[in-house]
Short mmCIF file of C-alpha atoms and ligand atoms in Angstrom, two decimals:
data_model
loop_
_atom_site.label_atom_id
_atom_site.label_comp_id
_atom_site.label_asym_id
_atom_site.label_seq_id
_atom_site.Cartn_x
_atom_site.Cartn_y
_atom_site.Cartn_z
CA UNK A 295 -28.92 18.23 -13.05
CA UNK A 296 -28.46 21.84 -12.68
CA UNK A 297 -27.42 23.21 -9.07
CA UNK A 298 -30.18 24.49 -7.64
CA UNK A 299 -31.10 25.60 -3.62
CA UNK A 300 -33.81 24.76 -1.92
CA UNK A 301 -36.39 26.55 1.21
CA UNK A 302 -39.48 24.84 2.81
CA UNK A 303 -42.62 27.29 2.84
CA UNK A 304 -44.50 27.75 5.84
CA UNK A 305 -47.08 29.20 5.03
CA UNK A 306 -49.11 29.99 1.20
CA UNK A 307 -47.58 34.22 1.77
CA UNK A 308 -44.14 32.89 2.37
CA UNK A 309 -44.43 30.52 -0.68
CA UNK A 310 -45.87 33.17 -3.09
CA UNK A 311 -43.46 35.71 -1.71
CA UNK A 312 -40.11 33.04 -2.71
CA UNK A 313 -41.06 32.77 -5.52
CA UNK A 314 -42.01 36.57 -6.27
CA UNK A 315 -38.09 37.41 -5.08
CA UNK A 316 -37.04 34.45 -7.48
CA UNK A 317 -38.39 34.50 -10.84
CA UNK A 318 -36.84 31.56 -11.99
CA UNK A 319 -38.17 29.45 -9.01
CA UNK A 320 -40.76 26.22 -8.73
CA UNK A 321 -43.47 24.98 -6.27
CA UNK A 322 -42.48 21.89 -5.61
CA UNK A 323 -45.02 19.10 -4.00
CA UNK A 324 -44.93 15.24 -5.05
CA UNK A 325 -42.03 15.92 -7.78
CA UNK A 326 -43.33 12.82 -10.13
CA UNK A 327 -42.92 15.10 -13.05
CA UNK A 328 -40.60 18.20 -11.91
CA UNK A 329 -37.77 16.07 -10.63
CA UNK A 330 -37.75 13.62 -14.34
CA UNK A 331 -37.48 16.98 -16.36
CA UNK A 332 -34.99 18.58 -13.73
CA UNK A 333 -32.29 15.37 -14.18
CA UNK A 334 -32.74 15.85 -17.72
CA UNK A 335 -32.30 19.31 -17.86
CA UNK A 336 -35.04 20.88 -19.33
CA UNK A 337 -36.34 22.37 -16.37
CA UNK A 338 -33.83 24.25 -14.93
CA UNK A 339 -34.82 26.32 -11.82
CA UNK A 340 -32.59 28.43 -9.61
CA UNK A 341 -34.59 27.73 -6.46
CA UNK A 342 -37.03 25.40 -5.05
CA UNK A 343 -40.12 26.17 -2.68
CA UNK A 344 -41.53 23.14 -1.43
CA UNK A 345 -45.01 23.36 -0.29
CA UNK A 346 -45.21 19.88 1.12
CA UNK A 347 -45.91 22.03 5.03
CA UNK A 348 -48.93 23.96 4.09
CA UNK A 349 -51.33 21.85 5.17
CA UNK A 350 -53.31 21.77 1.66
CA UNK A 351 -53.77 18.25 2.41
CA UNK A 352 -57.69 17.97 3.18
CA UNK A 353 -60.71 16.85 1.21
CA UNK A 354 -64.01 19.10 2.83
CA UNK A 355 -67.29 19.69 2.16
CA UNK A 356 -67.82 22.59 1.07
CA UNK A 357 -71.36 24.68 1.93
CA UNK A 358 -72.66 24.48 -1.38
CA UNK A 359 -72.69 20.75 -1.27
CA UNK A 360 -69.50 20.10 -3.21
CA UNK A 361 -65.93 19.14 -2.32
CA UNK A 362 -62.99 21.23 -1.49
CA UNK A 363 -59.86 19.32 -2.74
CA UNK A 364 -56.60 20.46 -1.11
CA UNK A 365 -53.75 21.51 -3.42
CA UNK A 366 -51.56 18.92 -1.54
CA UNK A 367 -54.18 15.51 -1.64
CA UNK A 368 -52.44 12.67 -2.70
CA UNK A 369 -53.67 10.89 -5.81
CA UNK A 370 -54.16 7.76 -3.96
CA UNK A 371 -55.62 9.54 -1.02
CA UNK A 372 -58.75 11.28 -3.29
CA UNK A 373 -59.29 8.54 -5.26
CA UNK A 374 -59.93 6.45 -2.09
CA UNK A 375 -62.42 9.26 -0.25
CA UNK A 376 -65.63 7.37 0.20
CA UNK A 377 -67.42 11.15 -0.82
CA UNK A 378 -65.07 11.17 -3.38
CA UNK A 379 -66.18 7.11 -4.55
CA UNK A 380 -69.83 7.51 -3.60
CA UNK A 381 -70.55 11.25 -5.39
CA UNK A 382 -67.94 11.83 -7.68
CA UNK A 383 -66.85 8.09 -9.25
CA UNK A 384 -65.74 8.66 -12.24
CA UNK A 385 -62.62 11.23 -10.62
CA UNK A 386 -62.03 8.38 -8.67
CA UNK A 387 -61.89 5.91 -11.47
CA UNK A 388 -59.75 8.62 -13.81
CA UNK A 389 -56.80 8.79 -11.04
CA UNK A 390 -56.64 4.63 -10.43
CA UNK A 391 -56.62 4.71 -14.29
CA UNK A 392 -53.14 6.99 -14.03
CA UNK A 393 -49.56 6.19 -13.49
CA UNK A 394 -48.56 3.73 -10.56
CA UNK A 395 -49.46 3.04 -7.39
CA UNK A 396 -46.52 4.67 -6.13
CA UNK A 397 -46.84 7.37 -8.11
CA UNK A 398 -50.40 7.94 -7.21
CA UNK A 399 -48.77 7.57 -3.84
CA UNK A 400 -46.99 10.53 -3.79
CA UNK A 401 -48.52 12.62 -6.59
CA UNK A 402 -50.61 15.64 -5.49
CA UNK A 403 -53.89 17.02 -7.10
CA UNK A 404 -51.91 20.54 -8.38
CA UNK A 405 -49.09 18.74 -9.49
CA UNK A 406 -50.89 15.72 -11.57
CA UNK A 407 -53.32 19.26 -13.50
CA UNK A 408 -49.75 20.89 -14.06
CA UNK A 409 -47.90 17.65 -14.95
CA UNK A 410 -45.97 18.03 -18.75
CA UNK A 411 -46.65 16.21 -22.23
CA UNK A 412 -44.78 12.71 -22.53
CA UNK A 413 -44.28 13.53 -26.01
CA UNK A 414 -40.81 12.05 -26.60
CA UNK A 415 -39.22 15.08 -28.42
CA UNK A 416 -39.89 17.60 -25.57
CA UNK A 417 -37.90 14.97 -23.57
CA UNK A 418 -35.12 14.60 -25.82
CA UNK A 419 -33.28 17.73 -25.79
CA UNK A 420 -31.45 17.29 -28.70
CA UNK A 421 -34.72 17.32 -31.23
CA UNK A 422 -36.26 20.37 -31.65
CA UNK A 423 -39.24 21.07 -29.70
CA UNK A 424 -41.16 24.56 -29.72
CA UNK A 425 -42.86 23.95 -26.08
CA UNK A 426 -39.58 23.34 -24.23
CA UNK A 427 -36.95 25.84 -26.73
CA UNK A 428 -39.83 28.17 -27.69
CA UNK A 429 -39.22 28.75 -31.97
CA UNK A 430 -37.09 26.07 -32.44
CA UNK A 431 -39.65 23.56 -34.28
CA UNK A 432 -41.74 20.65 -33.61
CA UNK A 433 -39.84 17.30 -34.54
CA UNK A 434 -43.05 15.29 -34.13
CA UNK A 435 -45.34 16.42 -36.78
CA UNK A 436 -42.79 14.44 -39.43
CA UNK A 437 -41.89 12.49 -36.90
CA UNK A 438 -43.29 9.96 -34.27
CA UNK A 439 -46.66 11.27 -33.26
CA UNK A 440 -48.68 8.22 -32.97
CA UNK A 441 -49.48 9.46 -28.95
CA UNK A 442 -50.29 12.79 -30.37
CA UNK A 443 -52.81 14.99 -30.60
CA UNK A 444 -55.78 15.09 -33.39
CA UNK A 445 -57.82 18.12 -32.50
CA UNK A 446 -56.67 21.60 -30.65
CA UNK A 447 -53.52 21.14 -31.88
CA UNK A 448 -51.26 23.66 -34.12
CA UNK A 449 -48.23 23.94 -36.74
CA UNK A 450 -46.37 24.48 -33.43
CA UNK A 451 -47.19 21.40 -31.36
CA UNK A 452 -49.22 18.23 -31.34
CA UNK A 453 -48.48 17.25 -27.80
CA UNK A 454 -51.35 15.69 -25.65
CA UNK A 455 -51.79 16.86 -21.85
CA UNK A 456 -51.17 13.41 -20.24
CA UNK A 457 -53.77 13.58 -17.14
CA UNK A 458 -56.42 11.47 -16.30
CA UNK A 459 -57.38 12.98 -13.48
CA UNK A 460 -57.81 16.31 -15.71
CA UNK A 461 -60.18 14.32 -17.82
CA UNK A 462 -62.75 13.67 -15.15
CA UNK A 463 -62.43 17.31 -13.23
CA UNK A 464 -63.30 18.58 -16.99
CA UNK A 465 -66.72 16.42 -17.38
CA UNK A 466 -67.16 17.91 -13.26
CA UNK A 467 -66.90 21.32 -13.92
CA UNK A 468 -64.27 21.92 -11.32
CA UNK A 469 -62.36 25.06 -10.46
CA UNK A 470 -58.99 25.69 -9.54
CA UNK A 471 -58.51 27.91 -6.86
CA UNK A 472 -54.87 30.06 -6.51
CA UNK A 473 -53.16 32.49 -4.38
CA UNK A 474 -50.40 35.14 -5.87
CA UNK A 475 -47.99 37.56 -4.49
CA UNK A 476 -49.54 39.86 -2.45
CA UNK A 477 -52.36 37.79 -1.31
CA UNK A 478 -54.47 37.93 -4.59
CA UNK A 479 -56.94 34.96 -4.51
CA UNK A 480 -58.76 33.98 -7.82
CA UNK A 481 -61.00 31.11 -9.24
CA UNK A 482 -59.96 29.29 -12.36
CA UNK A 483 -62.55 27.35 -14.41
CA UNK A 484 -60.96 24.42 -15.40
CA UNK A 485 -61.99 24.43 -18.84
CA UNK A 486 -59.91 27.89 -19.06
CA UNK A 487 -57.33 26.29 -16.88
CA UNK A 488 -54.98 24.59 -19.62
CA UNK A 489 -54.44 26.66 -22.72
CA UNK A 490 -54.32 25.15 -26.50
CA UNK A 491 -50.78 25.61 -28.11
CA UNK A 492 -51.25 27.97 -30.74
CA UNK A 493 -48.26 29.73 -31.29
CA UNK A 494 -46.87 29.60 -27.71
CA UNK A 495 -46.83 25.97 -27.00
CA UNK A 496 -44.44 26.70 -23.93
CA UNK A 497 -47.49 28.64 -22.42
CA UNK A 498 -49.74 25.87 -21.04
CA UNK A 499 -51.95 26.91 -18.32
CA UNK A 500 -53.53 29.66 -16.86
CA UNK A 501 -51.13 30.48 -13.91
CA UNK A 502 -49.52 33.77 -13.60
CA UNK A 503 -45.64 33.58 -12.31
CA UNK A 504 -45.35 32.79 -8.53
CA UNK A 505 -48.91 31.50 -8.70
CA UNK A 506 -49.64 29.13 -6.58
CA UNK A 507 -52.89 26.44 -6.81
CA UNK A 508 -54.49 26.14 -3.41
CA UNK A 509 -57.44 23.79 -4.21
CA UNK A 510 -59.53 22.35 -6.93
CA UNK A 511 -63.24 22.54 -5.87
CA UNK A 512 -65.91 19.95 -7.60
CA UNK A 513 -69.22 21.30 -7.90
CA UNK A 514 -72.52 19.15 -5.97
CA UNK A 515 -72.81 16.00 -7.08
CA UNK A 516 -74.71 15.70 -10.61
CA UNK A 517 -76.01 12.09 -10.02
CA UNK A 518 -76.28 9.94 -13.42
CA UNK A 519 -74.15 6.82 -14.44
CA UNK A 520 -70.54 7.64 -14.10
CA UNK A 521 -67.73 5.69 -16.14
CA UNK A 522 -63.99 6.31 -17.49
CA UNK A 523 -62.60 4.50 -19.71
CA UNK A 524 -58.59 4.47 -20.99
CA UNK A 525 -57.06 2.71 -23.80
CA UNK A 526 -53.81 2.23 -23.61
CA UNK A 527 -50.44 0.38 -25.21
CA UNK A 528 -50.28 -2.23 -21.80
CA UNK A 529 -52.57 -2.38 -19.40
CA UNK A 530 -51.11 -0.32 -16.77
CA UNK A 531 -48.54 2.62 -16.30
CA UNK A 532 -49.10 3.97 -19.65
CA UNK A 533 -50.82 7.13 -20.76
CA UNK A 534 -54.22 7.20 -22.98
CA UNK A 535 -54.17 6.75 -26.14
CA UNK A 536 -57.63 8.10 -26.36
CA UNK A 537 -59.40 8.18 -22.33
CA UNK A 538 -62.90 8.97 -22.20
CA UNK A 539 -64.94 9.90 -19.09
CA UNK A 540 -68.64 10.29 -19.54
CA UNK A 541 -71.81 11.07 -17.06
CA UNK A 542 -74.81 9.38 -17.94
CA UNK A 543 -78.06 10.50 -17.00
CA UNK A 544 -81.37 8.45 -17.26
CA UNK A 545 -82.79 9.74 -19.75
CA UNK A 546 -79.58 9.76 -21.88
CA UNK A 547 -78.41 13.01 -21.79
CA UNK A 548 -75.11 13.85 -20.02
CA UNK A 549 -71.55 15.20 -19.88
CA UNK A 550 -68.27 13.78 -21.79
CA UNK A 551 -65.05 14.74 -21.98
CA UNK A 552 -61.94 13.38 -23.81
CA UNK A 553 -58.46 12.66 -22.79
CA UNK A 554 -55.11 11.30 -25.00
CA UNK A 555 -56.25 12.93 -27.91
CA UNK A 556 -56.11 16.54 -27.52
CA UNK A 557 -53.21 19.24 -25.94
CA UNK A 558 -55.97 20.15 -23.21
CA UNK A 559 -59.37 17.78 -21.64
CA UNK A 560 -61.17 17.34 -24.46
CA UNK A 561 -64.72 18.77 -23.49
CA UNK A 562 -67.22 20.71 -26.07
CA UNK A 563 -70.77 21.34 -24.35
CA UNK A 564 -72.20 21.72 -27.74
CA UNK A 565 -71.25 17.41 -28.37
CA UNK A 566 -73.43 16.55 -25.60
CA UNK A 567 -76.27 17.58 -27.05
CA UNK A 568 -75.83 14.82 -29.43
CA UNK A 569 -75.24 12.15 -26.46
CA UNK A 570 -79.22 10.47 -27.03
CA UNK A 571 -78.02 9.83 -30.61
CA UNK A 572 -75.58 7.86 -29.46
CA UNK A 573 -71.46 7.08 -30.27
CA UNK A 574 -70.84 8.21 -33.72
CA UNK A 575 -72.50 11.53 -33.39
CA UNK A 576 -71.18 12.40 -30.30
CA UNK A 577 -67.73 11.66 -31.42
CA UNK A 578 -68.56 13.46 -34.92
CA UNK A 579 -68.99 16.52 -32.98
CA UNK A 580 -66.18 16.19 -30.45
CA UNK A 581 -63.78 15.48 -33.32
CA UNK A 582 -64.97 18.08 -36.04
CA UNK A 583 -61.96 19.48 -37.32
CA UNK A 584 -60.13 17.14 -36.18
CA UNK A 585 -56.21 17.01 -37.92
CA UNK A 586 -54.91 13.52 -37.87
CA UNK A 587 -51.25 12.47 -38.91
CA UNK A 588 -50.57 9.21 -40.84
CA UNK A 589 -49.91 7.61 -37.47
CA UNK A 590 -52.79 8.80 -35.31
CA UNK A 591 -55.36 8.86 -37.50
CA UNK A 592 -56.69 5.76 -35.60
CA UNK A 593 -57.71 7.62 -32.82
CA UNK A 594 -60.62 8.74 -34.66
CA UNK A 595 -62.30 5.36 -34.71
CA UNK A 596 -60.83 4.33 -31.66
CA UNK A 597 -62.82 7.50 -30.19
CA UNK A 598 -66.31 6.36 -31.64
CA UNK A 599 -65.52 2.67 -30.41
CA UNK A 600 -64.69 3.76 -26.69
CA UNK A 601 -67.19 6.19 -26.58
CA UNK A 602 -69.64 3.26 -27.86
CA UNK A 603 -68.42 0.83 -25.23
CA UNK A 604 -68.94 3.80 -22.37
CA UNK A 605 -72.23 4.48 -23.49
CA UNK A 606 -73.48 1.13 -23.75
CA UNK A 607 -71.77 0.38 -19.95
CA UNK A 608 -73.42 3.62 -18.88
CA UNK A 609 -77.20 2.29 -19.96
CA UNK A 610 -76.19 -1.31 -18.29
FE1 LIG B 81 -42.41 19.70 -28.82
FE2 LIG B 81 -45.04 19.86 -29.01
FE3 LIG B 81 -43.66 19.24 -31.13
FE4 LIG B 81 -43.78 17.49 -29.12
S1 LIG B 81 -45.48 18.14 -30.39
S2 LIG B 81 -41.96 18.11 -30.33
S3 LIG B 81 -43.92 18.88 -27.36
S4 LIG B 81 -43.55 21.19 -30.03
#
């Protein structure tokens, strides 16, 4: 690990300041992620600001009827929230789906949307890997990509976004709420939040340098049948091979987005539509233009046959 020094915020204007005087800083909460990719070198900041002390640590209701997560909630801590279980169950069921439960112990809700790909080349620093050595290549499209991505992807990366918790704030409509240097506030939907790969895999989110995400706020409750589903190599501590969190209304309409199978929440309004039709269209239209390798191409039928089971658990 590279030396690096260290400060405790205070307050969100002292954090966004630190890391305005130190470009090559990072916010650092829970560390689940941060820490694994500083030991291995390929994050390398100068400075850390930890923002454990700035009491972003509170789920509240907000007027409009929704919930105001804190930047700083533990994973364990939101899933748990009876508002949380009662309103919003399928976020609840997306972060017990994630990780472990010490992880989930110490994870926070900024750090698990900003959390890296576990594709294995960005972790092996001696493959090349466009996302962490920007131009360099991408070892896993000829290489191992059966965890990869089959739509949103690009010639310069097929890495997944690993969340779960993502998954479910994506079918909720959530935004992410931020503060920068100077005191700038702004609103982030989520589905603008994480940013396809394109040319600039190493881009992956919306936040500007010395950003800093204050809260992610859920919208009121939409009601309807809620269920996530995650299949996965083991049954726990293992990321999606394909995830898929759906709302169910009565009637058979709803909201569903994908996870495991895409560099982003997989989420296109324009699917739903086909959601009274049932599996196959749905995931017809969710996957059109969809650009398997040899390995993952299975993730095609394994995204009908999850979204089947969902929607048949759903009308239960
Ligand atoms: Fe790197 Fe993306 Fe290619 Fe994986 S898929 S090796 S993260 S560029």
């Amino acid at each position: 690990m590279k030396a690096f020094t260290y400060e405790r915020a205070t307050s969100p204007a002292q954090a966004v300041a630190a890391a305005a005087r130190a470009p090559n800083a990072r916010f650092i909460a829970g560390g689940t992620n941060l820490l694994d990719l500083m030991k291995l070198e390929i994050e390398t900041p100068q400075h850390l600001i930890d923002v454990n002390g700035l009491g972003f640590d509170k789920v509240e209701a907000t007027p409009q009827g929704g919930l105001r997560i804190g930047a700083l909630v533990r994973n364990t801590d939101l899933a748990a929230d009876t508002r949380v279980r009662r309103d919003y169950g399928l976020l609840s069921r997306a972060l017990l789906a994630g990780a472990s439960a010490q992880l989930r112990n110490k994870a926070t809700t900024a750090g698990n949307l900003l959390q890296r790909t576990r594709c294995p080349y960005f972790y092996d620093t001696a493959q090349a890997c466009n996302k962490r050595k920007p131009g360099s290549g991408c070892s896993a499209i000829a290489g191992v990509s059966r965890q990869l991505a089959v739509v949103g992807a690009s010639e310069a990366c097929i890495a997944t976004h690993p969340s779960d918790m993502a998954v479910a704030m994506r079918a909720l409509d959530a935004t992410v709420e931020t503060v920068r240097p100077g005191g700038v506030r702004r609103t982030i939907p989520i589905a603008d939040f994480h940013k396809l790969p394109g040319s600039t895999p190493h881009a992956e989110n919306a936040l500007l340098p010395g950003e800093l995400i204050t809260s992610v706020t859920l919208p009121p409750p939409v009601g309807g049948k809620h269920v996530y589903q995650k299949v996965r190599d083991r049954a726990s501590y293992a990321f999606a091979l394909v995830s898929v969190a759906a709302i169910v209304q009565r009637d058979g309409t709803g909201r569903v987005a994908l996870g495991g199978v895409a560099p982003k929440p997989w989420r296109l309004e324009s699917a739903e539509a086909q959601m009274p039709r049932g599996a196959a269209a749905v995931a017809a239209a969710l996957l059109a233009g969809a650009k398997p390798t040899g390995q993952n191409e299975f993730k095609l039928t394994l995204v009908e046959r999850t979204l089947d089971a969902v929607l048949t658990e759903a009308r239960s």
